[in-house]
PDB file of C-alpha atoms in Angstrom:
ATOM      1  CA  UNK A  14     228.548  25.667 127.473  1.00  0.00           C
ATOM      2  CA  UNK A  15     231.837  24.495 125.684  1.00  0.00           C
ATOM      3  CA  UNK A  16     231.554  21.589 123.047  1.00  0.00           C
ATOM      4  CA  UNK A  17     233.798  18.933 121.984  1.00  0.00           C
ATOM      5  CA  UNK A  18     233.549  20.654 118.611  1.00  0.00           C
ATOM      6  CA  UNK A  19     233.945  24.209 119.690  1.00  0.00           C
ATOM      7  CA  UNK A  20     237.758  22.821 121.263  1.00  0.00           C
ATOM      8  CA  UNK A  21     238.900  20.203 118.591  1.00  0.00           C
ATOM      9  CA  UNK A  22     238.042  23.362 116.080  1.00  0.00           C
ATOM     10  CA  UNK A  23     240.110  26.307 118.199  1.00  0.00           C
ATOM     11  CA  UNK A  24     242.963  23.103 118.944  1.00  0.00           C
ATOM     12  CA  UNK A  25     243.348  23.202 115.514  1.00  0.00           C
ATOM     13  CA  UNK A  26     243.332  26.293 114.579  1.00  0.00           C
ATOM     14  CA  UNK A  27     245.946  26.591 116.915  1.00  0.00           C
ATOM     15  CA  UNK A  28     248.330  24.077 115.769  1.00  0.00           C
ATOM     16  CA  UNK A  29     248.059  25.486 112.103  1.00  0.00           C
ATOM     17  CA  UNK A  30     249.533  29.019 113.411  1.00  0.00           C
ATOM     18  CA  UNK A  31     251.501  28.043 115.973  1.00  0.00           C
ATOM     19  CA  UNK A  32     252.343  24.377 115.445  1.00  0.00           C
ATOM     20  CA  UNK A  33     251.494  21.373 118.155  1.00  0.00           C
ATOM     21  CA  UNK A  34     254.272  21.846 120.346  1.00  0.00           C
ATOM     22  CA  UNK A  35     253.030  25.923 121.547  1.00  0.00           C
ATOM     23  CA  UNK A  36     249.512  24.454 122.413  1.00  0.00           C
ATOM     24  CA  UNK A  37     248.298  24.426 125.941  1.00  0.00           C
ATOM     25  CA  UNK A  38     245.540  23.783 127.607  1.00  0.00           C
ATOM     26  CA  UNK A  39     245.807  26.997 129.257  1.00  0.00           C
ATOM     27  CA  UNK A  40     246.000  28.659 125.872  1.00  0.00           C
ATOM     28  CA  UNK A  41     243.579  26.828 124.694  1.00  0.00           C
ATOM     29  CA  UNK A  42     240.968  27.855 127.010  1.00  0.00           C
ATOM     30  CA  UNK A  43     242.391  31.530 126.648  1.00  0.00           C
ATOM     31  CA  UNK A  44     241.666  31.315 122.567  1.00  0.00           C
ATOM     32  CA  UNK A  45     237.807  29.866 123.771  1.00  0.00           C
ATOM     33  CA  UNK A  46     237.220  32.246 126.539  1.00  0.00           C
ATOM     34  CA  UNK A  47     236.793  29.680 129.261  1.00  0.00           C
ATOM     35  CA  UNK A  48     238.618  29.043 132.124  1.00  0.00           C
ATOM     36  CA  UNK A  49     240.810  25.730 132.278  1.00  0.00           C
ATOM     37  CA  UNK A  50     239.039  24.020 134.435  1.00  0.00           C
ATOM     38  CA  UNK A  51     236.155  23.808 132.135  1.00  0.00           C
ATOM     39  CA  UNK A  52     238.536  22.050 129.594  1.00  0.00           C
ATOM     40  CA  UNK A  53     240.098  19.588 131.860  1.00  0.00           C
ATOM     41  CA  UNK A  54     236.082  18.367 132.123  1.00  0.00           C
ATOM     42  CA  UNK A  55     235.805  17.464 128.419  1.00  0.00           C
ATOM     43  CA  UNK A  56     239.908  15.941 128.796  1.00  0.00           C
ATOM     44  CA  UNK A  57     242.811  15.287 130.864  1.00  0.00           C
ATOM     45  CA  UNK A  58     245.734  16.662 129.132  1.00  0.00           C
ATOM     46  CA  UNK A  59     247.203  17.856 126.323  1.00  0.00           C
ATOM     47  CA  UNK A  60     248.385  14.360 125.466  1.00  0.00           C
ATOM     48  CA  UNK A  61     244.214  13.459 125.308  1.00  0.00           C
ATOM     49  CA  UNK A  62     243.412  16.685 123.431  1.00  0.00           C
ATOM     50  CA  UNK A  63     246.197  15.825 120.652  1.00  0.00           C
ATOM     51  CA  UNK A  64     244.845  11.964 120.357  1.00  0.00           C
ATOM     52  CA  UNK A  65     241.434  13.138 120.347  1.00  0.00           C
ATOM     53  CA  UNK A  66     242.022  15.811 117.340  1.00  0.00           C
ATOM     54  CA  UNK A  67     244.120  12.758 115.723  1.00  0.00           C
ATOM     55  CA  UNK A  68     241.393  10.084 116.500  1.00  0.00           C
ATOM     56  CA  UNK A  69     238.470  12.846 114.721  1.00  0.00           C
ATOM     57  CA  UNK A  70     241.009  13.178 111.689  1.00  0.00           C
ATOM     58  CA  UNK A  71     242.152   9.687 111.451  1.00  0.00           C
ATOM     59  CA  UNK A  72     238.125   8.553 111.151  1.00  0.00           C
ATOM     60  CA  UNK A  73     237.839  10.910 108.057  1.00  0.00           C
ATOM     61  CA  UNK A  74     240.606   9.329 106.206  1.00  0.00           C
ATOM     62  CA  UNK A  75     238.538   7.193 102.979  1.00  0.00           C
ATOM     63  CA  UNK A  76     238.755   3.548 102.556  1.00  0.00           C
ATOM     64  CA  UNK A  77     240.287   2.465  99.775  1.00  0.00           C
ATOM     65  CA  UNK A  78     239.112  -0.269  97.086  1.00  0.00           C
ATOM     66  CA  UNK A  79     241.286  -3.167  98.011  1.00  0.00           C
ATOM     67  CA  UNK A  80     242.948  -5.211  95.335  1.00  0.00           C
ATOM     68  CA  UNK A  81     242.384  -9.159  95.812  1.00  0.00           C
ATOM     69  CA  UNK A  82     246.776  -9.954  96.078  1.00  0.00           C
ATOM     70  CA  UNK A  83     247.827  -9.672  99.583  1.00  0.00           C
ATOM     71  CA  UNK A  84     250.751  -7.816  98.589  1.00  0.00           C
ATOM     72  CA  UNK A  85     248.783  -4.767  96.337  1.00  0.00           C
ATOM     73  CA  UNK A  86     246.513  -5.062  99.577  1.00  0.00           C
ATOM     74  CA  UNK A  87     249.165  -3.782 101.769  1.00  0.00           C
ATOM     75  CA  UNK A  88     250.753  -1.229  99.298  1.00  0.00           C
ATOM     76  CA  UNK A  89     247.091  -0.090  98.998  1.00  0.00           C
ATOM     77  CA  UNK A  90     246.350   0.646 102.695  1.00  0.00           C
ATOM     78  CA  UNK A  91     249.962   2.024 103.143  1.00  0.00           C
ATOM     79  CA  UNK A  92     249.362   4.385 100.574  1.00  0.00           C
ATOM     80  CA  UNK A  93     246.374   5.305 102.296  1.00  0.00           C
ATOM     81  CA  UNK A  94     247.879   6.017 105.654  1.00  0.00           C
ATOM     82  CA  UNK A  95     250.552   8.295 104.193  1.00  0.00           C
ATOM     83  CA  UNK A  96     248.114   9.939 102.088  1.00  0.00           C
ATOM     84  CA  UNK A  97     245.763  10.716 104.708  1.00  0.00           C
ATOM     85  CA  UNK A  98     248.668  11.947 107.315  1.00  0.00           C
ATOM     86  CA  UNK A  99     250.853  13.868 104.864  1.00  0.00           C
ATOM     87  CA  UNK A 100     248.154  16.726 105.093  1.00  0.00           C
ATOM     88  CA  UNK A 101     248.359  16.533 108.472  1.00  0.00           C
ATOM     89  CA  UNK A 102     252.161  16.114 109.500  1.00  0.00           C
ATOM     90  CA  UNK A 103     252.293  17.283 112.424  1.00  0.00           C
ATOM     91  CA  UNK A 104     249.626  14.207 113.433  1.00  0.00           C
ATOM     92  CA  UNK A 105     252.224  11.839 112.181  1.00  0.00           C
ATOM     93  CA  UNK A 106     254.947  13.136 114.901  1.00  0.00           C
ATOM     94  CA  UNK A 107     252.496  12.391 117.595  1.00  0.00           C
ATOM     95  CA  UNK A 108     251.720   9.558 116.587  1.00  0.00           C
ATOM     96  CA  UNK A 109     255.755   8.211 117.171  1.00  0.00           C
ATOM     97  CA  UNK A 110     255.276   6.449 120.150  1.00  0.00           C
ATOM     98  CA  UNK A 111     254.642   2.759 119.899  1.00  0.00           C
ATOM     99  CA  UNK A 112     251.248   2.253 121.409  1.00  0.00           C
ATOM    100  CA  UNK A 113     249.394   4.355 120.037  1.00  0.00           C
ATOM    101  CA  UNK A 114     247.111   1.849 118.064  1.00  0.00           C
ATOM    102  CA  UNK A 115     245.229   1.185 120.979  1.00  0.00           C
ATOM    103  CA  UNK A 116     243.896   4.947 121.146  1.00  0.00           C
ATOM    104  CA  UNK A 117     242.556   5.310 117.629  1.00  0.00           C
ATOM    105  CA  UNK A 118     239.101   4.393 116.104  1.00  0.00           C
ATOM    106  CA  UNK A 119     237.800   1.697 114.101  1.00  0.00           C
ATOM    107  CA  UNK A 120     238.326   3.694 110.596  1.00  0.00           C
ATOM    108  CA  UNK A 121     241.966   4.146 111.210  1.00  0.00           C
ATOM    109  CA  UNK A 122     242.065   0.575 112.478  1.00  0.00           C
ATOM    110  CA  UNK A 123     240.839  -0.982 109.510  1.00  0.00           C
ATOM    111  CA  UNK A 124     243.686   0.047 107.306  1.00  0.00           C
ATOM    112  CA  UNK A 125     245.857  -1.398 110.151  1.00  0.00           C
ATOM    113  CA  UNK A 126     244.100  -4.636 109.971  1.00  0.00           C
ATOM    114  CA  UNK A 127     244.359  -4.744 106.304  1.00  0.00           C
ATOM    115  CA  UNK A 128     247.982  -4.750 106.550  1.00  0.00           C
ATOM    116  CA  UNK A 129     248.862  -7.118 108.868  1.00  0.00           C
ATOM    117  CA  UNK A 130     245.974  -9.759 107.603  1.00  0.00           C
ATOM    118  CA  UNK A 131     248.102  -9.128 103.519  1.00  0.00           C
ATOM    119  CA  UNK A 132     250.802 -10.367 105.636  1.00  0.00           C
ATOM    120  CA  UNK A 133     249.416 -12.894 107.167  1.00  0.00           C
ATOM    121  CA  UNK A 134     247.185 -14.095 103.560  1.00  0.00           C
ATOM    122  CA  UNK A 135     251.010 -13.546 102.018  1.00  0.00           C
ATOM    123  CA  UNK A 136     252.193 -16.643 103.675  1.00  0.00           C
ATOM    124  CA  UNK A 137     253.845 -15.038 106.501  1.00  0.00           C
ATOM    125  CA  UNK A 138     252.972 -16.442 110.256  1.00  0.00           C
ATOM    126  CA  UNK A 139     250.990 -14.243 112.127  1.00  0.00           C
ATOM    127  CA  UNK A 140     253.816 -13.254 115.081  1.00  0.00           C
ATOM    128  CA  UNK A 141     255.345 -11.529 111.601  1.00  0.00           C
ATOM    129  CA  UNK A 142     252.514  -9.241 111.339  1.00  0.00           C
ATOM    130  CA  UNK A 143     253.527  -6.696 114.114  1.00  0.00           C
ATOM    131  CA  UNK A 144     257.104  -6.326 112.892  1.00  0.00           C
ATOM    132  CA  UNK A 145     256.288  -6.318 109.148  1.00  0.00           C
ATOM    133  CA  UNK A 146     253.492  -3.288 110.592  1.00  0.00           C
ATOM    134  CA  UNK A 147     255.904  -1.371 112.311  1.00  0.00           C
ATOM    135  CA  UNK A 148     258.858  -1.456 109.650  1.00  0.00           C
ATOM    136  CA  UNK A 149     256.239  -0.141 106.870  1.00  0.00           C
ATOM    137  CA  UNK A 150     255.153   2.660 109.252  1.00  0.00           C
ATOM    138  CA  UNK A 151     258.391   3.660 110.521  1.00  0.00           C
ATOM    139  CA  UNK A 152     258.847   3.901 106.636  1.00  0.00           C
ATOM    140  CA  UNK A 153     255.850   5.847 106.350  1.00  0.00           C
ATOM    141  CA  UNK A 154     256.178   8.351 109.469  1.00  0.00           C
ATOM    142  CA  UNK A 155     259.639   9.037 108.490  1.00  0.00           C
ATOM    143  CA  UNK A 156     258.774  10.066 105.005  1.00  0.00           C
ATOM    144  CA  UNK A 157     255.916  12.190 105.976  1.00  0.00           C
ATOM    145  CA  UNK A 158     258.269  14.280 108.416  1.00  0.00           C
ATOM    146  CA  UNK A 159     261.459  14.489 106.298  1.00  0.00           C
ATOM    147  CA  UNK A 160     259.508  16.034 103.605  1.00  0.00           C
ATOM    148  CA  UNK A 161     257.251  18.302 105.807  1.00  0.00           C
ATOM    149  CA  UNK A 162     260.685  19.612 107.480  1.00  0.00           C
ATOM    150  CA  UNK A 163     262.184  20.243 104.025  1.00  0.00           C
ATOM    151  CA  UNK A 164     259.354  22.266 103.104  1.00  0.00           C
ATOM    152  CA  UNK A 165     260.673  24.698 105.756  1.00  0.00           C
ATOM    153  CA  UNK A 166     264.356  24.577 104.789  1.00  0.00           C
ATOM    154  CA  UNK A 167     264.432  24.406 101.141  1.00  0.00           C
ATOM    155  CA  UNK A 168     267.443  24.166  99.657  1.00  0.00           C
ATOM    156  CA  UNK A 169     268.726  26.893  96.945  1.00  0.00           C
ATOM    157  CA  UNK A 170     267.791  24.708  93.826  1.00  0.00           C
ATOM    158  CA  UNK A 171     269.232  27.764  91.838  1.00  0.00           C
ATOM    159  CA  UNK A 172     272.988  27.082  93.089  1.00  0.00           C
ATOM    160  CA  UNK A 173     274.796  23.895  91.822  1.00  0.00           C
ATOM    161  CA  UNK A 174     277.494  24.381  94.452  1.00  0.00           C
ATOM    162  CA  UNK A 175     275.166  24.458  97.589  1.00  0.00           C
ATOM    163  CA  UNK A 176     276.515  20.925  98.702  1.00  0.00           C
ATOM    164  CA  UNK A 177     280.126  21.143  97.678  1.00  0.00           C
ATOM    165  CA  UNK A 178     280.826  22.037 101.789  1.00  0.00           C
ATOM    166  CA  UNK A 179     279.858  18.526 102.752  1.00  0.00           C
ATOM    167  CA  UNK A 180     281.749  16.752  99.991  1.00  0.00           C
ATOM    168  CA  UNK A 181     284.358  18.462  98.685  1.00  0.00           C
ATOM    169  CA  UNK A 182     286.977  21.225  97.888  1.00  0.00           C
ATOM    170  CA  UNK A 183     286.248  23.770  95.216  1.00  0.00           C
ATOM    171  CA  UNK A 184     289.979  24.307  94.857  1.00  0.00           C
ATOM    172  CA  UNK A 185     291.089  20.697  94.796  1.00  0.00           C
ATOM    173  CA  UNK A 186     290.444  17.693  94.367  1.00  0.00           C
ATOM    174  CA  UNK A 187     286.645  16.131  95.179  1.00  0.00           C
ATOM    175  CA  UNK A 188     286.418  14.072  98.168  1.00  0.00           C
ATOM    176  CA  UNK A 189     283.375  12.834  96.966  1.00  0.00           C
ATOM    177  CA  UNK A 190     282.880  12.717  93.336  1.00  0.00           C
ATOM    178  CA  UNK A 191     279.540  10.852  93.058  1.00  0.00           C
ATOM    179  CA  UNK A 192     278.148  13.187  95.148  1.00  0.00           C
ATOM    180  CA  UNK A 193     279.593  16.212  93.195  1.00  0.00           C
ATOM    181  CA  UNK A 194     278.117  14.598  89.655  1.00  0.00           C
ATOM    182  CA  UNK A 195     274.716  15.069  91.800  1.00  0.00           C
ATOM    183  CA  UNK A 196     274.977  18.156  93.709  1.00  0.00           C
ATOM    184  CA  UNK A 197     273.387  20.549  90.932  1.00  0.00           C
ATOM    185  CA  UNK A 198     270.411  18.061  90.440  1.00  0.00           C
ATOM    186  CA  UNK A 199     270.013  17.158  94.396  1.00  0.00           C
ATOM    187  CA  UNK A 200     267.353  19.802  95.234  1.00  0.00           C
ATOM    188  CA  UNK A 201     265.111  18.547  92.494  1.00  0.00           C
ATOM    189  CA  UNK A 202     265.862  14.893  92.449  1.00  0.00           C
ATOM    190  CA  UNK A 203     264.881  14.457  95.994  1.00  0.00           C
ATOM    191  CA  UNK A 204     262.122  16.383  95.785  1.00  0.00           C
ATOM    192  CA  UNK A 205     260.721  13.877  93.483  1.00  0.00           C
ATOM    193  CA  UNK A 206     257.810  11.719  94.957  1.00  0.00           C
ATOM    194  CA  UNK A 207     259.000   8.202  95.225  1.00  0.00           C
ATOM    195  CA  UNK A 208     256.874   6.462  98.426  1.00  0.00           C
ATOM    196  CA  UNK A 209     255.141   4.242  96.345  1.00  0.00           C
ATOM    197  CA  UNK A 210     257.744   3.181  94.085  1.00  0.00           C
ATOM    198  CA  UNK A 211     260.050   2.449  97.746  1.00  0.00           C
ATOM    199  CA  UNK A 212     257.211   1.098  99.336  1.00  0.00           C
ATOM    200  CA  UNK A 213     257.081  -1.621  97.187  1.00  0.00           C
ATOM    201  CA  UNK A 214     260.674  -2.573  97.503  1.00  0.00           C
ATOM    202  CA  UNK A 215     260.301  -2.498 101.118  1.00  0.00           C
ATOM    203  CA  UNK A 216     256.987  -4.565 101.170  1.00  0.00           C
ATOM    204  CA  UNK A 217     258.894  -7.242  98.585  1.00  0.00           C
ATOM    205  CA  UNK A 218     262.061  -7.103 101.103  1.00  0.00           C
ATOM    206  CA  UNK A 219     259.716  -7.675 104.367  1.00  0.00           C
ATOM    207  CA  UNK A 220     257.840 -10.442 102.714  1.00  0.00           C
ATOM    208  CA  UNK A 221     260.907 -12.269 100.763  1.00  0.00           C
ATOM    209  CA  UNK A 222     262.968 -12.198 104.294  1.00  0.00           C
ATOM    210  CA  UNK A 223     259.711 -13.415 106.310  1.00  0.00           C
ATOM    211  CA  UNK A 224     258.823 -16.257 103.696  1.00  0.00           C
ATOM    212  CA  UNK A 225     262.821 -17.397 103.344  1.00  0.00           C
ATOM    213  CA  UNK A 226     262.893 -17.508 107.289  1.00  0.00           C
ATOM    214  CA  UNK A 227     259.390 -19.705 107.608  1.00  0.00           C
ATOM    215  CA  UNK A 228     260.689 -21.716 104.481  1.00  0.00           C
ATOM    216  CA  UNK A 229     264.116 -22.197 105.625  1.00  0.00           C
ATOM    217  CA  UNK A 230     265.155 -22.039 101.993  1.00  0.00           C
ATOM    218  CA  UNK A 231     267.365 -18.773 101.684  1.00  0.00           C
ATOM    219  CA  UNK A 232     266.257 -16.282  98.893  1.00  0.00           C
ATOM    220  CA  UNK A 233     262.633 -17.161  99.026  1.00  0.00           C
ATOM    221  CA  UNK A 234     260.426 -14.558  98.384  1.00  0.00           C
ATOM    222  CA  UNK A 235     256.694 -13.917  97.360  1.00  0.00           C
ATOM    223  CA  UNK A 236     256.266 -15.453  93.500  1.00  0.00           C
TER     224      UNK A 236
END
């Protein structure tokens, strides 16, 4: 007998040392020692056996406290998502196609519905909720997977030149001399954790520009 648990736990021991794009269902079963038609009766695809690993992960991912201002409230659940999917990156690349609310659990859900109800207790109208949504996770996704590629391709920190190919000429003049007065501090500048401190200048954007357009009054913005 094969259980649910017995795959999600080889699946993922799979992706670790391989990464999700090498698993198979036919390697799968080869790693478990069944054939594949016993896995294809517990899912259909590798599509399924990705959302179901995501779906088990995504339910684990705490709850919060929840501040009473609609605004902290969305920060707070943002924060939340990124944390929880940052350990798991590669879940966050899957998860890239629009849609895929709709095959996640109640947990995962709840930090959804957090967000878009901030929005709505924010003043915003409630046909704002699923753009306002999707800008902050396209934010969030896109953070998650720029730094976990970086952590493969580090730059050399220990060379204050390393950039000087995309913006200037070490024997003339600098093409670019803002970048230049950066270059030897790049590495460690952008390695700096700023999500929080951009998500909230994103949230404030989102809500100023949905408030100014219900308003009609240009510039309005959450007090």
């Amino acid at each position: 007998m094969t259980s649910r648990e017995q795959i999600l736990t080889a699946a993922r021991a799979l992706i670790d040392e391989y990464g999700w794009e090498k698993l198979t269902v036919r390697r799968l079963a080869s790693e478990i020692g069944v054939g594949t038609t016993t896995l294809y009766s517990h899912l259909r695809d590798k599509e399924d056996l990705l959302f179901l690993l995501i779906y088990e992960y995504a339910e684990q991912i705490p709850h919060p406290e929840l501040p009473s201002e609609p605004r902290e409230r969305i920060v707070t659940a943002a924060v939340a998502i990124h944390d929880g999917l940052a350990a798991w990156p590669w879940a966050a690349e899957v998860l890239t196609t629009d849609g895929f609310i709709a095959r996640l659990g109640d947990s995962f859900l709840w930090l959804v519905e957090t967000i878009l109800a901030g929005v709505v207790d924010a003043g915003c109208p409630q046909e704002q909720t699923v753009r306002i949504f999707r800008s902050i996770w396209y934010y969030t996704v896109g953070e998650i997977l720029v730094r976990a590629h970086t952590r493969h391709r580090k730059m050399d920190e220990e060379d204050p030149t390393c950039l000087n190919p995309y913006f200037g000429n070490a024997d003339g003049p600098l093409r670019h001399p803002t970048l230049a007065a950066v270059a030897g501090r790049w590495a460690a500048l952008a390695g700096q954790d700023t999500f929080e401190q951009g998500l909230r200048a994103f949230v404030d954007g989102l809500l100023a520009q949905c408030l100014a357009h219900t308003s009609g009054t240009p510039g309005a913005g959450p007090s």
